[in-house]
Each structure stands twice: as C-alpha cells, then as structure tokens.
Short mmCIF file of C-alpha atoms and ligand atoms in Angstrom, two decimals:
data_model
loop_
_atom_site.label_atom_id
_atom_site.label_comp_id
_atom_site.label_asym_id
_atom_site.label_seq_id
_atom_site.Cartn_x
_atom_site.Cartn_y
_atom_site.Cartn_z
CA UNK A 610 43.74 4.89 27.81
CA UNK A 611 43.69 8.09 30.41
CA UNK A 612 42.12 6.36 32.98
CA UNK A 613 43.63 2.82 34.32
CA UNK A 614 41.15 2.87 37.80
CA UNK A 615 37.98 3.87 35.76
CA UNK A 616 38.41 1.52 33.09
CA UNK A 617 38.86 -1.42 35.77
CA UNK A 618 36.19 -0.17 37.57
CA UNK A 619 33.71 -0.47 34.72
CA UNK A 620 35.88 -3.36 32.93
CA UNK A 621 34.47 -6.08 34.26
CA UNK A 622 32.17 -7.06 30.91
CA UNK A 623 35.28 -6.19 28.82
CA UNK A 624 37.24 -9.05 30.97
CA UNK A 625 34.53 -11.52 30.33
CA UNK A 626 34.06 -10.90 26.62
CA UNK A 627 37.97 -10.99 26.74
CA UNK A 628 37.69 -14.64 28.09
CA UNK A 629 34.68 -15.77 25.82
CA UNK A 630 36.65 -14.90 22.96
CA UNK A 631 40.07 -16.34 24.06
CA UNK A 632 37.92 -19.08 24.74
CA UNK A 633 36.94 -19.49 21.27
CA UNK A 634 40.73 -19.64 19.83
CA UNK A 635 42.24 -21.93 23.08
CA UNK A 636 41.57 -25.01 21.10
CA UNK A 637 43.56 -23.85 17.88
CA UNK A 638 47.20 -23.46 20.28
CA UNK A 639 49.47 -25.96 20.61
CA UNK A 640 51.18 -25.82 23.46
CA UNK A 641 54.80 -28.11 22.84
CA UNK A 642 57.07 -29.38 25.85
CA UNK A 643 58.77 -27.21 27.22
CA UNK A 644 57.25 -24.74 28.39
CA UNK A 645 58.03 -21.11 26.87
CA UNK A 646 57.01 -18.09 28.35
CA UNK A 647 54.11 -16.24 27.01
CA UNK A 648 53.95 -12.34 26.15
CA UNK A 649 50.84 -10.19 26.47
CA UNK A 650 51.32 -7.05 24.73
CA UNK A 651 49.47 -4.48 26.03
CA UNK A 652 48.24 -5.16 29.48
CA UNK A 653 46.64 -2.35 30.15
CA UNK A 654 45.08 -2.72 34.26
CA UNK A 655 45.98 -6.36 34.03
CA UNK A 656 42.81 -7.81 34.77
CA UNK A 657 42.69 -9.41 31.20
CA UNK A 658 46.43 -10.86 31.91
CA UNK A 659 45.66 -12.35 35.80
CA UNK A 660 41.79 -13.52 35.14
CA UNK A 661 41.75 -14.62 31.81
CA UNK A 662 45.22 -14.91 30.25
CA UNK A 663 47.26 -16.64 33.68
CA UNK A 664 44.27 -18.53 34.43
CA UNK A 665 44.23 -20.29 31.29
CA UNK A 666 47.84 -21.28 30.57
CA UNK A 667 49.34 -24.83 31.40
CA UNK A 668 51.05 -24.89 34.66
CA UNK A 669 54.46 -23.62 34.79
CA UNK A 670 54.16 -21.04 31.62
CA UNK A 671 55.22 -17.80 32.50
CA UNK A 672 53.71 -14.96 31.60
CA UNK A 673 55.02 -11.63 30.72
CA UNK A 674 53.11 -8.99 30.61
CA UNK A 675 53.81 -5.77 29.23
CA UNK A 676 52.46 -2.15 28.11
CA UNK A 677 53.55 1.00 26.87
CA UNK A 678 52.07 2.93 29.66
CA UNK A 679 53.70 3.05 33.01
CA UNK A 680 50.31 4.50 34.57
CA UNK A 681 48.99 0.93 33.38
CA UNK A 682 51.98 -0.82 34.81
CA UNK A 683 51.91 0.57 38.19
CA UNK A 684 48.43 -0.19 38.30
CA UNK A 685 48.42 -3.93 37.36
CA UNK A 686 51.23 -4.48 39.83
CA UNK A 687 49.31 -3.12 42.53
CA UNK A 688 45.94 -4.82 41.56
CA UNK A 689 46.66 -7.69 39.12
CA UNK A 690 49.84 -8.80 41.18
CA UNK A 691 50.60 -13.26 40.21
CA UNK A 692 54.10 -13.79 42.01
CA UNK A 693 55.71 -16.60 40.46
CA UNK A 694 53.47 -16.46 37.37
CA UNK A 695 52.91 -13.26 35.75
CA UNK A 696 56.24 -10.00 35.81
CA UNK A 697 54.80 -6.80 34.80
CA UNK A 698 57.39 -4.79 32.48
CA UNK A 699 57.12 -1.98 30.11
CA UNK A 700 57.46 -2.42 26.15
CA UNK A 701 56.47 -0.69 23.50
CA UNK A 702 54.98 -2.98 20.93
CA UNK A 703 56.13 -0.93 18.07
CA UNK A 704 59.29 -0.60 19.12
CA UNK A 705 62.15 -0.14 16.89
CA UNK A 706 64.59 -1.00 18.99
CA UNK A 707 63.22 -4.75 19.60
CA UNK A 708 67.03 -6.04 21.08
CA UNK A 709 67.00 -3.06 23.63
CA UNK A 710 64.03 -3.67 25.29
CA UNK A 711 62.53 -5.51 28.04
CA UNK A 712 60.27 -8.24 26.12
CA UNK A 713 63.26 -9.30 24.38
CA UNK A 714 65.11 -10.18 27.93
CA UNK A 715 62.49 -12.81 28.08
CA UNK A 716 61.95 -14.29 24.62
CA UNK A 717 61.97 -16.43 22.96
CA UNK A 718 57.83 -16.94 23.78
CA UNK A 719 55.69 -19.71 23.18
CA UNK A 720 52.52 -17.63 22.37
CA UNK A 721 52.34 -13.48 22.76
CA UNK A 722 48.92 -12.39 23.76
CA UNK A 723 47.33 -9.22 22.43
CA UNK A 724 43.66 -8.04 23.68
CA UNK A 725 42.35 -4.74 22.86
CA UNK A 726 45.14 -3.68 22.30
CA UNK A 727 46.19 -3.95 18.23
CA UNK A 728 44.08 -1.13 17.23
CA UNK A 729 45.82 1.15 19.74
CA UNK A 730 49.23 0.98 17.68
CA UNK A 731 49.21 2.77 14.91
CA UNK A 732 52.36 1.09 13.09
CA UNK A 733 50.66 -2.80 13.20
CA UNK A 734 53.46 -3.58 10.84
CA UNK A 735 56.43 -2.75 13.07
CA UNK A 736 54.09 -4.81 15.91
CA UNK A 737 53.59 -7.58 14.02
CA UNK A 738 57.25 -7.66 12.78
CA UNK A 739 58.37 -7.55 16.48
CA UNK A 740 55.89 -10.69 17.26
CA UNK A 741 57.33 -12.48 14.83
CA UNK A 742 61.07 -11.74 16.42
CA UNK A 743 59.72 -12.70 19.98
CA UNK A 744 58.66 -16.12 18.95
CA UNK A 745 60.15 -19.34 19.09
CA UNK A 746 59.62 -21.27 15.98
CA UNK A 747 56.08 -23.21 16.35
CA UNK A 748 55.30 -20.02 18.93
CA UNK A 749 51.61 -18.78 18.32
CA UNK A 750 50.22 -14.86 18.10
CA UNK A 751 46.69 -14.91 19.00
CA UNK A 752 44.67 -11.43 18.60
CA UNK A 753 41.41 -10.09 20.09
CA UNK A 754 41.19 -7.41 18.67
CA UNK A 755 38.60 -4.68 17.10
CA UNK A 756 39.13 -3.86 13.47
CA UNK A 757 38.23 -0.09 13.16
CA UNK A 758 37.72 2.65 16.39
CA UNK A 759 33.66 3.18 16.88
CA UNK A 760 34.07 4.11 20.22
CA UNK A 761 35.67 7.56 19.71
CA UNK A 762 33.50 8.49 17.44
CA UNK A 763 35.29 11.12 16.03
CA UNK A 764 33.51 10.97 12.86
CA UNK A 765 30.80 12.64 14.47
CA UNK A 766 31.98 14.57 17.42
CA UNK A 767 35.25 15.88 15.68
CA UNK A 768 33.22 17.52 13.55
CA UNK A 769 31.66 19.39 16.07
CA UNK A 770 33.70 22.96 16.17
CA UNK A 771 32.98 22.71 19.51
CA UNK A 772 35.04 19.49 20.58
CA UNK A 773 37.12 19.29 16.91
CA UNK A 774 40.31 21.71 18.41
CA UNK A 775 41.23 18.83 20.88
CA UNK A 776 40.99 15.97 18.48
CA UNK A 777 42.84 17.31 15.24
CA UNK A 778 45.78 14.00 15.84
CA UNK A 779 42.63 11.73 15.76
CA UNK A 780 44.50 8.86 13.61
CA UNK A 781 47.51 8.66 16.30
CA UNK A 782 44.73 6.77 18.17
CA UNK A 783 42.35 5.09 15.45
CA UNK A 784 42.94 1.57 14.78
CA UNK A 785 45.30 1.68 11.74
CA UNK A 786 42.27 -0.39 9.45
CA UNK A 787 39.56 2.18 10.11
CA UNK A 788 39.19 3.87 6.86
CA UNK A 789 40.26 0.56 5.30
CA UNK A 790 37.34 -0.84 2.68
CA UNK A 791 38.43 -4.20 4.18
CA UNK A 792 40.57 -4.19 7.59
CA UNK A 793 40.91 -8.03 7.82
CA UNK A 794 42.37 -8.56 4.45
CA UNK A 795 44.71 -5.34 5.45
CA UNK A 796 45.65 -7.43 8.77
CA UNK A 797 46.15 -10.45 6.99
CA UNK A 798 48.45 -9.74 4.66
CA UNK A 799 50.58 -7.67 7.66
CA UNK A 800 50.76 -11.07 9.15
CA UNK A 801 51.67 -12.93 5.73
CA UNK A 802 53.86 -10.57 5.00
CA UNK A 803 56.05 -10.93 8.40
CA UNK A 804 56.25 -14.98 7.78
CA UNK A 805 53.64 -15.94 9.87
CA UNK A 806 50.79 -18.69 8.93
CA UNK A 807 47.48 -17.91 9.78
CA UNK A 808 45.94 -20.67 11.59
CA UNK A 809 42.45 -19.75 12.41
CA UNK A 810 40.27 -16.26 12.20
CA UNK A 811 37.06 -14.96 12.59
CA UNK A 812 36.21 -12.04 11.35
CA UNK A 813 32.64 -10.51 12.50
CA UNK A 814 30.46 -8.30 14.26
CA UNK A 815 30.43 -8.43 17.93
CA UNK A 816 29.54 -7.06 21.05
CA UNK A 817 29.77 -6.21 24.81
CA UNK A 818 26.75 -6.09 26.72
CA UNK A 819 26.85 -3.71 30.04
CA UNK A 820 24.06 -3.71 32.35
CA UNK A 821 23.53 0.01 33.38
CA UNK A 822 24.56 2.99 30.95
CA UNK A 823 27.21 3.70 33.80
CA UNK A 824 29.17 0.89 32.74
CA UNK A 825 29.17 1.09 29.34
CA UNK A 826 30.11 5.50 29.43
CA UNK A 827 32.57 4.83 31.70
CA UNK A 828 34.16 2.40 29.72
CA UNK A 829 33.69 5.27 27.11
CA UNK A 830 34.93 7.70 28.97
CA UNK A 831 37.86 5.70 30.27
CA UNK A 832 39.45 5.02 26.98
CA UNK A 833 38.87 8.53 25.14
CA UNK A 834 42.18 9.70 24.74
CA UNK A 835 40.86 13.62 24.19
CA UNK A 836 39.32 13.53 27.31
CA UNK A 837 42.50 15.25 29.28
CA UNK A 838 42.88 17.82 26.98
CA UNK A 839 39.02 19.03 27.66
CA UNK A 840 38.76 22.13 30.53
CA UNK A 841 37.40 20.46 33.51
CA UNK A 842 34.12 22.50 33.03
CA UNK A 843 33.53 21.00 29.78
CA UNK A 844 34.29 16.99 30.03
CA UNK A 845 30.55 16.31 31.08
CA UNK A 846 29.53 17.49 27.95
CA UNK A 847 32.34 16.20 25.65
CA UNK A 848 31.59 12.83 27.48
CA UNK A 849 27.56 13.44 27.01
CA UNK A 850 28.50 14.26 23.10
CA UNK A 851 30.43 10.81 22.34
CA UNK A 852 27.95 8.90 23.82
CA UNK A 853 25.45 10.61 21.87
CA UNK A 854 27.62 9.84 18.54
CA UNK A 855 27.77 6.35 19.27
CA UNK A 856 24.24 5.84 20.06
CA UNK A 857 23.28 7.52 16.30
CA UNK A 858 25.68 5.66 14.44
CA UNK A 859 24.98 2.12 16.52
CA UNK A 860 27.93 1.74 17.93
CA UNK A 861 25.93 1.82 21.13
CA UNK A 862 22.61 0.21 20.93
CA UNK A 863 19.61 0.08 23.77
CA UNK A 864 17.68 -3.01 24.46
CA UNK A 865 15.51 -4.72 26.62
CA UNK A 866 16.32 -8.22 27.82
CA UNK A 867 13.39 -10.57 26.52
CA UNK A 868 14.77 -13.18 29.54
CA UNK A 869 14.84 -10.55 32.02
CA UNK A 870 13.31 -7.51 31.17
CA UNK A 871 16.08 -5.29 31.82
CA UNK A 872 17.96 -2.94 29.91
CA UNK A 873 21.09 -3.99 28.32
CA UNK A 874 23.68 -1.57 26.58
CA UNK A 875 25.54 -3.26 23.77
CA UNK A 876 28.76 -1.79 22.84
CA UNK A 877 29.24 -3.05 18.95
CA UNK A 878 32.38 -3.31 16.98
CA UNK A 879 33.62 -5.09 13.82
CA UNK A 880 35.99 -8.02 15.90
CA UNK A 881 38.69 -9.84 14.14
CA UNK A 882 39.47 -12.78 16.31
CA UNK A 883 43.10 -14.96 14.92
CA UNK A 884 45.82 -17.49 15.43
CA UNK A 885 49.11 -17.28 13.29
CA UNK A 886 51.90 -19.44 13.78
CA UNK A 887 55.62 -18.98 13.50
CA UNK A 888 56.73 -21.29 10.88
C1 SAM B 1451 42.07 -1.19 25.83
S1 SAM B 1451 43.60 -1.46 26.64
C2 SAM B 1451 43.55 -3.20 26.75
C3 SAM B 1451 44.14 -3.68 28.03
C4 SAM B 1451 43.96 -5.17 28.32
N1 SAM B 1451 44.64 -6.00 27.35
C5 SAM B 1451 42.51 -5.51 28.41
O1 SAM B 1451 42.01 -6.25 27.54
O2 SAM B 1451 41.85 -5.04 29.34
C6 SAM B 1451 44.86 -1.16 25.44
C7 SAM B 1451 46.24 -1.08 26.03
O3 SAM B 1451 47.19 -1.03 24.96
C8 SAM B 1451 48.27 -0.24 25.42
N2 SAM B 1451 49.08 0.20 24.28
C9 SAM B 1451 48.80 1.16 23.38
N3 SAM B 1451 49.83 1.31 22.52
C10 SAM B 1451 50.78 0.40 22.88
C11 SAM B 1451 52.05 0.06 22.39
N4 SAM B 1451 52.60 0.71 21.33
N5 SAM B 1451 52.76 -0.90 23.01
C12 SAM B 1451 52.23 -1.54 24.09
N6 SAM B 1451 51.02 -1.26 24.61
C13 SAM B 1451 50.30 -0.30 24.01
C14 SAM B 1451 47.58 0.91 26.16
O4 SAM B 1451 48.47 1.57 27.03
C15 SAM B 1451 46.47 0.16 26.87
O5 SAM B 1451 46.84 -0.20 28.16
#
C-alpha cells in the first residue's frame, strides 16, 4: 500500500463490499457479556475500521485498530478519528515478538478483525498464531480476505523486461496461497493447526464493481507496491501496463449495466470469507 490518500480517495466501493461481506458473517459472532475489545489488524486508511467495523459493534466494545504502516496510521487518525471508540496503534501482525507489542497491551479481544489485509502478510502462520494469542477463549477471528494477488498482475507484467527489474521480490507482496492448487484448504488447515475451530466460510468468486475506470486504476494504482520504485517518467505506463494485464487475464472485466446502461468495472478475485473460534 504506497498510497494511503489515493486509495481512500478511490476506496469508497472497497468500503462497501467490505461491509456487504462483514455483513454476511455478523450473524455467525457471538458476542458474550462483557464486553472485550476488538482488534482489526491491518487498518490501512481506517475507513473500513470507523464505517464498517465501529459502526457495527455492540455499544461499549472497543476497538483497536492497528497496522504495520505508520503512513496508514497517521492517516486514519487524521481522517478516521472515533474518540472513545476506536485507538489507532501500530502492530505488526506477524510479529514475533507478540508480548512486546502494542496489540498485546490491549488483549485479551473478543473478536480481531482482518479486511484486505491477510494476503498482504506473507508469514499467515505467524499471523494466525498471534490471533490465536490475542483472543480470549470463546473470542472470534473473522477474515475478508482475497485468496491469491490478481491485482498485481505480475504474472504478466513482470515478465515484461521492461517493468520485470523493479518487481524481482514479487512474493514479499503476493498473498502467501497464490501459487497454491487450493488456497482455502492451505488457510484452513493454518487455522486448524493454531487451535482454532472454524465456524463458518465461504469460499468463492467475487467482485467489486467501480463506476468509472478512474476508480477502479486508482485503486490499482494505489495498492501496487512497485509503483515507487518506477522513474517518475515511466509510472503512466507501468500503471497503463497492469491495467492492461488485468483486463487480459479477467481480473478486470468491462460491462454494461442492463438496469442502467452504464459502464461498470468489476474488479474479480477468488474471496475466502470465515469465522474461527477460540476454543
Ligand atoms: C488493502 S489494505 C486494507 C486496509 C483496510 N482494512 C481496508 O479494508 O480498507 C491492507 C493493509 O494491511 C497492512 N499490512 C500489511 N502487512 C501487515 C502486517 N504484517 N501487519 C499489519 N498490517 C499489515 C498494510 O499496511 C495495509 O494498510
């Protein structure tokens, strides 16, 4: 994530699908008396944690939320602020130094929280093992998360000797199931493996519809993590060949609205949607 004000600025689909899916897995929680605080790892701008996270949970649950990224940090406090309700700290999720840090001043949780944000960290293991520490007995982990990386496309554009030079560390930011011949399975068993029960999943192709291509390549363009290394003369093009690779291998697809005859650009991703509980 290079960008934290483009990726608000062009996040607002991303926020809603964030909310339709949470929606989808609300009815699976439990939510025992009293209260715990709750834990969203990986905040990012910290839209996802004010308007769809905070606005959800029972009145008087706390909610800490928490990225690697100060850039993200700094940003959510000054445009996601929720005094009283949501604290803003930094964590790494894959940590392995869980005591030391900051999430662990605050736990044990009720439920952790993690949109968009699993396929970002590489060591899902350590993650998930950390979850698992945070929790209170009976705590939940829910996921949103996509299984493999589309969006960077690397496949395709790393290939390219033109753009491959910047992007030789691709897998330090692919989803750690992306050459996987079955990702869920692989982020099942993670889960089983750190004591947790899985309570619900779905595991299935879905999508993000933007309204003008500005949206959806910004979102693009906001999230490529190759993007900084590019000479300034260059990024148009870099940007113009990603979105180019993700319209030929569908990531992206073009469409016209049969209700309202305008264009819609779906951004499509294999989605792995899940509840596990701490024994
Ligand atoms: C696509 S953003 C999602 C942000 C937000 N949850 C949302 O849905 O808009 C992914 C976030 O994960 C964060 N991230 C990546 N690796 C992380 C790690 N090891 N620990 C905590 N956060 C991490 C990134 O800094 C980024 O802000």
């Amino acid at each position: 994530m290079e960008d934290p004000g483009l990726y608000a600025r062009h996040g607002a689909k991303v926020f809603e699908t964030a909310g339709a899916f949470l929606d989808e897995l609300w009815p699976r929680l439990s939510w025992p008396d009293p209260p715990l605080p709750a834990l969203d790892v990986g905040c990012g701008t910290g839209e996802v944690s004010r308007q769809v996270i905070a606005a959800r949970l029972p009145r008087g649950v706390r909610l800490i939320a928490t990225d690697v990224s100060p850039a993200m940090l700094k940003h959510a406090e000054k445009h996601s602020a929720l005094p009283g309700v949501i604290q803003y700290d930094v964590y790494d999720a894959a940590s392995r130094h869980l005591e030391q840090t900051r999430a662990w001043e605050h736990a044990p949780y009720g439920k952790i929280f993690t949109v968009y944000s699993m396929h970002w960290i590489p060591d899902n293991r350590r993650a998930i093992l950390n979850m698992y520490k945070l929790l209170a007995s009976g705590g939940e982990a829910v996921f949103v998360m996509m299984a493999t990386s589309p969006f960077l496309a690397h496949d395709i554009v790393g290939k390219d000797p033109r753009w491959s030079k910047y992007m030789q560390d691709v897998e330090l930011f692919l989803s750690p199931y992306h050459y996987s011949k079955d990702p869920t399975a692989d982020f099942l068993q993670l889960l089983l493996d750190a004591g947790f029960e899985v309570v619900y999943r779905i595991s299935e192709p879905r999508s993000i519809d933007y309204d003008t291509k500005e949206d959806c390549k910004g979102i693009l363009t906001s999230v490529n993590p190759f993007l900084n290394r590019i000479p300034a003369h260059e990024k148009e093009d870099f940007m113009n060949a990603v979105w180019e690779a993700n319209l030929k291998q569908k990531s992206i697809t073009i469409r016209r609205d049969e209700d309202t005859g305008k264009t819609k650009f779906s951004y499509n991703f294999p989605c792995i949607l899940c509840v596990a509980r701490k024994p």
